[in-house]
Coordinates of C-alpha atoms in Angstrom, one line a residue:
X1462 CA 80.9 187.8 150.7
X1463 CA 83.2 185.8 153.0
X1464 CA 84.1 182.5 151.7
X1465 CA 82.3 179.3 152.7
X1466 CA 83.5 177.3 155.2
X1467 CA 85.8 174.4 154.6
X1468 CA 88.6 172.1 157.2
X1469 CA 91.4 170.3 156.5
X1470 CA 93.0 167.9 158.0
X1471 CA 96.7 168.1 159.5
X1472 CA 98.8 166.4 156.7
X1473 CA 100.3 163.3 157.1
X1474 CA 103.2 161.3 155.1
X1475 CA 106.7 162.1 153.8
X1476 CA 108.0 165.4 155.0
X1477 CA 109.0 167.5 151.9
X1478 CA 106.9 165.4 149.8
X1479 CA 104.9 166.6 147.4
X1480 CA 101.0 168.2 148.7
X1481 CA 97.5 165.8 148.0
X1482 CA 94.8 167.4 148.7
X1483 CA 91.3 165.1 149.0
X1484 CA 88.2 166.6 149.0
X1485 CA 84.7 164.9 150.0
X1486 CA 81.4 163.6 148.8
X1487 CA 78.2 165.4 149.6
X1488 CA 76.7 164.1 152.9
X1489 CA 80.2 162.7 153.9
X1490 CA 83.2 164.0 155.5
X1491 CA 87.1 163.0 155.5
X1492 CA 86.1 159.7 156.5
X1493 CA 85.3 158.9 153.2
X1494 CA 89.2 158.6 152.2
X1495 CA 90.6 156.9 155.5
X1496 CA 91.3 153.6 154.1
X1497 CA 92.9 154.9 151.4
X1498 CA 95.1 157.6 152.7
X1499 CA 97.7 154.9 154.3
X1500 CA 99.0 154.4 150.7
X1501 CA 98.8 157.5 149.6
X1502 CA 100.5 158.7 152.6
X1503 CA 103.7 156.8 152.1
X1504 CA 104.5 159.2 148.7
X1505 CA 102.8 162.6 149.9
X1506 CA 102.1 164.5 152.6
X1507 CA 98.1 164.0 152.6
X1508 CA 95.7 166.2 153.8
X1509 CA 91.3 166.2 153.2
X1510 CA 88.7 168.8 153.6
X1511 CA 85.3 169.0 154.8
X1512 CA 82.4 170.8 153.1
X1513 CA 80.6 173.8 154.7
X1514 CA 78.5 172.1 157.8
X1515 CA 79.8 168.7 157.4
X1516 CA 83.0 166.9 160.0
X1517 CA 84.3 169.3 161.1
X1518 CA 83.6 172.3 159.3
X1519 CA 81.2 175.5 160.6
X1520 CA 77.8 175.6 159.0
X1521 CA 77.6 178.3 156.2
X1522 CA 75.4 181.1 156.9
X1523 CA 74.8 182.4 153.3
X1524 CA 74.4 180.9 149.8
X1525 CA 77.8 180.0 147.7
X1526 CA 78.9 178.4 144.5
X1527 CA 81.1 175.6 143.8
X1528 CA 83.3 177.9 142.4
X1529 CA 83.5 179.6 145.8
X1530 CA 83.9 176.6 147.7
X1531 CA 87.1 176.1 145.3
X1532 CA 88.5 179.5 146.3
X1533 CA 88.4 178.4 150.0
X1534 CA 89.8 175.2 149.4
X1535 CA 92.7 177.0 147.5
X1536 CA 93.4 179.5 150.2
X1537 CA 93.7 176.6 152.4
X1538 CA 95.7 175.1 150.1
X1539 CA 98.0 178.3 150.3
X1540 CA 98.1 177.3 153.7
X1541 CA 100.9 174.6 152.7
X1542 CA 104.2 174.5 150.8
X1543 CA 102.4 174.3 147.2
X1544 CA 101.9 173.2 144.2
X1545 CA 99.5 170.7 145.1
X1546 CA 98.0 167.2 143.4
X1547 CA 94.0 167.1 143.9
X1548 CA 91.7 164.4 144.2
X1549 CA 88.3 164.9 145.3
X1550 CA 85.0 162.5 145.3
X1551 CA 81.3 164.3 143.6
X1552 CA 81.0 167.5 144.7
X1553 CA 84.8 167.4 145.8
X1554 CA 85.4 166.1 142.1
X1555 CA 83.7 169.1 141.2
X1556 CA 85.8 171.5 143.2
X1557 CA 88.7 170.0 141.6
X1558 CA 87.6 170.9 138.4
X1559 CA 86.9 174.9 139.3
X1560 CA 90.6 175.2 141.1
X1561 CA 91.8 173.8 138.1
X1562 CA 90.1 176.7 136.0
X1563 CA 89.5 179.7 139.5
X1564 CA 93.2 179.1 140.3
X1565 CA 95.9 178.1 137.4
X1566 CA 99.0 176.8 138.9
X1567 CA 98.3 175.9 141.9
X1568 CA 97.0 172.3 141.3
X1569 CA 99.5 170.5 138.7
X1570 CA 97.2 167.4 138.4
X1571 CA 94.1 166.4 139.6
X1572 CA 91.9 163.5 139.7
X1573 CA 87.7 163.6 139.9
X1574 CA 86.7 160.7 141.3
X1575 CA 82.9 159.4 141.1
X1576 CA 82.2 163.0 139.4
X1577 CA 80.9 165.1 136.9
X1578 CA 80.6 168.5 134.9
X1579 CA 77.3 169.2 135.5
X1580 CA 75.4 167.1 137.4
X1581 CA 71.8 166.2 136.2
X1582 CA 68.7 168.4 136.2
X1583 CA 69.1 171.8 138.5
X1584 CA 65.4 171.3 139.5
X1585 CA 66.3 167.9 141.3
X1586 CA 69.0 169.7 143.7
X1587 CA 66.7 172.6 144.3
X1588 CA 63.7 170.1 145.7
X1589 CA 66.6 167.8 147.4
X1590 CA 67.1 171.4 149.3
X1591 CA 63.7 171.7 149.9
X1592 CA 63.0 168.6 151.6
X1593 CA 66.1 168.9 153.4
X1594 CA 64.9 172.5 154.6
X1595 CA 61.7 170.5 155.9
X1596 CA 62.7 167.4 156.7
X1597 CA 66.3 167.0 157.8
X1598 CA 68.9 165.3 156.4
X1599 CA 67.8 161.6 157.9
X1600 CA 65.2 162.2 155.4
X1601 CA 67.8 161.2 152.5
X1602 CA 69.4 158.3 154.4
X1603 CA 68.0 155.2 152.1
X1604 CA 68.0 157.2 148.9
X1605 CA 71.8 157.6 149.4
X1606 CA 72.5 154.4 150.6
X1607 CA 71.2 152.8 147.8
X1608 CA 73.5 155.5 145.6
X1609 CA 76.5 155.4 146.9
X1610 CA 77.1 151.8 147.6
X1611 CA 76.8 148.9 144.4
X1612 CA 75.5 145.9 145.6
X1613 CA 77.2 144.0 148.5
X1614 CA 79.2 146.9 149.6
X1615 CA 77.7 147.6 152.4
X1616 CA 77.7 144.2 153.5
X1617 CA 81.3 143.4 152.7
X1618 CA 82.2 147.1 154.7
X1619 CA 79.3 147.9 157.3
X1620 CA 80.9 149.9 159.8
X1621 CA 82.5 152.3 157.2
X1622 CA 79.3 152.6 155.5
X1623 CA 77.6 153.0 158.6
X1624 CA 79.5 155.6 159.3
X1625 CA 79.1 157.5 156.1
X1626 CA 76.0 157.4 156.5
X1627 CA 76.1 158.9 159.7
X1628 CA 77.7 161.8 158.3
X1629 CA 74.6 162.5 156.2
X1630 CA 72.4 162.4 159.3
X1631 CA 74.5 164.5 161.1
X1632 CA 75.4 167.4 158.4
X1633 CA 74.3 170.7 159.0
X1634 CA 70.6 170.7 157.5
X1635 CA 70.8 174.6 155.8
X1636 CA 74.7 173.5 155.2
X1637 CA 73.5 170.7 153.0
X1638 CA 70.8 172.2 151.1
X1639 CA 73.2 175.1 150.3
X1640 CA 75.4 172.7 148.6
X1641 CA 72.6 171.3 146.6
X1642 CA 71.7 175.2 145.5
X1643 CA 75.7 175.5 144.5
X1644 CA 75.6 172.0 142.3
X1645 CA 72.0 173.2 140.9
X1646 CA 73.8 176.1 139.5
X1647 CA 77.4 174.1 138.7
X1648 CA 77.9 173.3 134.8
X1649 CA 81.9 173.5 133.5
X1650 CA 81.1 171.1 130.9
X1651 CA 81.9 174.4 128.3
X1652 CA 85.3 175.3 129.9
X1653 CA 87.2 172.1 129.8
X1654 CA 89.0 172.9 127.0
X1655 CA 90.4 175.5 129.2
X1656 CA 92.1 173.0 131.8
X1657 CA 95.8 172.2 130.7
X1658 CA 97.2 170.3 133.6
X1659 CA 96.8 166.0 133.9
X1660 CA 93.4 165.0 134.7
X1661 CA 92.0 161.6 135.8
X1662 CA 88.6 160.8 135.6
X1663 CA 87.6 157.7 137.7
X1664 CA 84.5 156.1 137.4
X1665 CA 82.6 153.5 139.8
X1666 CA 81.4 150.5 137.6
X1667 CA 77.5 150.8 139.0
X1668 CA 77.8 154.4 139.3
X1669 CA 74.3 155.8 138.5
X1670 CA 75.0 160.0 139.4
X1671 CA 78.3 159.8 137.9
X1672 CA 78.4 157.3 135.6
X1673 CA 81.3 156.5 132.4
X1674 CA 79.7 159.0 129.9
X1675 CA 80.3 161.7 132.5
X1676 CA 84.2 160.7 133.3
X1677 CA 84.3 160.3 129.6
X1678 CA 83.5 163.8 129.0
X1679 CA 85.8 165.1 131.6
X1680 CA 88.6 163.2 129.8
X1681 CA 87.9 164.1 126.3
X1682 CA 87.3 167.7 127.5
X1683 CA 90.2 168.7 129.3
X1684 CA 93.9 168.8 127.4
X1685 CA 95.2 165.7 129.0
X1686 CA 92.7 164.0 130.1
X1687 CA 92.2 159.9 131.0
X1688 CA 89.6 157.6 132.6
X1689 CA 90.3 154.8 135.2
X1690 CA 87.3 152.4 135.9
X1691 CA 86.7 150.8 139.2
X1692 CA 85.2 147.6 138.9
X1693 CA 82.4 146.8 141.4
X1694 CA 82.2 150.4 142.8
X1695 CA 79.2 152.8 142.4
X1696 CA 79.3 156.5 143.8
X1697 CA 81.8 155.9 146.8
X1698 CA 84.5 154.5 145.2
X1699 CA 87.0 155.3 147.9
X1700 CA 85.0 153.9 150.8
X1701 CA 84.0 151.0 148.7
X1702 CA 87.2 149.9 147.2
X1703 CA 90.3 151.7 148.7
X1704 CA 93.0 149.8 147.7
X1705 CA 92.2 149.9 143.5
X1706 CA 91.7 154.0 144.6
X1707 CA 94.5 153.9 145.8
X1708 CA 96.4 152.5 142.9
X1709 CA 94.9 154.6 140.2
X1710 CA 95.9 157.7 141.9
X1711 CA 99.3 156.5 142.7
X1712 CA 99.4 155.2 139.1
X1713 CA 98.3 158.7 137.8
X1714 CA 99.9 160.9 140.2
X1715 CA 103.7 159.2 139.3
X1716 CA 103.2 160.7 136.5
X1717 CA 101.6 164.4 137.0
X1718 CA 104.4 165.2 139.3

């Protein structure tokens, strides 16, 4: 099987700086991490990815796990002057998580923002692929709206969240509902004791798909693991509050190098 498809971005920041690598939200794309990237930017050399049909990555043509999608971030990863810090958003949380356990050493410290170890009952991603299948991606555009965002974000940022949401629409249909089929089949919560390197766990306040108990678990799991909360924020923490993103990985990060 030939890895799924994944894009980075060109990095930016300090030259000879350490890697951070920031991985997406389902239905999103790099976008998600723009506003927060500036900071982050002036300690690392930054780069983000794309999931498989989403920005500016090729639709994927055949089924894959999460795990997969991991390996194909870490042989882009390999692409760069390694080790590398990870943060990644959901399904990019997720990611994190497998390189962590698919690929020891090459992350030294990683952060799962708005994520989980297993993320709710496997028969609700396998209809969410369904109706994608039939129905397209537009089909999912208020659902998500009203996950991702707490109250009043999208009001305080509406051309960001406009354009998030735009990414759903325009994601690869088959692309998406792949993903879905790859979370439906994701659980780790049993192998976090294997994970030795710092982990950060940030949570959204209003977050209803990945809520505290979830970030709590990943903390408690893993070796060396801690939480950050950020207030206000539900499932897209990064687009909703950058700056307070921002500062919890910078925070974190100062001291996983």
């Amino acid at each position: 099987m030939t890895q799924p498809p994944v894009a980075f971005t060109p990095p930016i920041g300090v030259d000879g700086a350490p890697l951070l690598v920031l991985g997406p939200s389902l239905g999103t794309s790099t976008i998600l991490w723009e506003d927060v990237v500036p900071a982050l930017a002036a300690h690392y050399r930054v780069t983000a990815w794309d999931l498989p049909g989403h920005g500016g990555a090729k639709p994927a043509t055949e089924p894959f796990t999460v795990g997969e999608v991991a390996d194909a971030v870490a042989a882009g990863i390999g692409e760069f002057d390694g080790p590398a810090l990870y943060a990644g958003v959901s399904f990019g949380g997720a990611v994190g998580l497998e390189l962590l356990l698919r690929h020891p050493g090459l992350v030294s410290g990683a952060a799962t923002v708005c994520s989980s170890p297993r993320f709710g009952d496997p028969a609700n991603w396998t209809d969410r692929a369904a109706q994608v299948r039939t129905q397209g991606t537009g089909s999912l555009i208020v659902g998500a709206a009203q996950r991702w965002f707490a109250p009043g974000s999208i009001e305080r940022r509406p051309v960001l969240a406009g354009r998030l949401l735009h990414s759903l629409r325009d994601a690869d249909d088959a692309s998406y509902a792949l993903c879905c089929e790859a979370l439906a089949q994701y659980d780790v919560t049993a192998r976090l004791g294997e994970i030795e390197v710092p982990v950060l766990a940030v949570f959204g306040e209003h977050d209803e798909v990945s809520p505290e108990a979830h970030a709590s678990t990943i903390a408690a799991g893993v070796r060396d693991g801690r939480t950050a909360r950020i207030d206000g924020a539900s499932h897209l923490a990064p687009a909703e509050f950058p700056d307070e993103v921002a500062r919890a990985l910078l925070d974190f990060f100062g001291g996983a190098r």
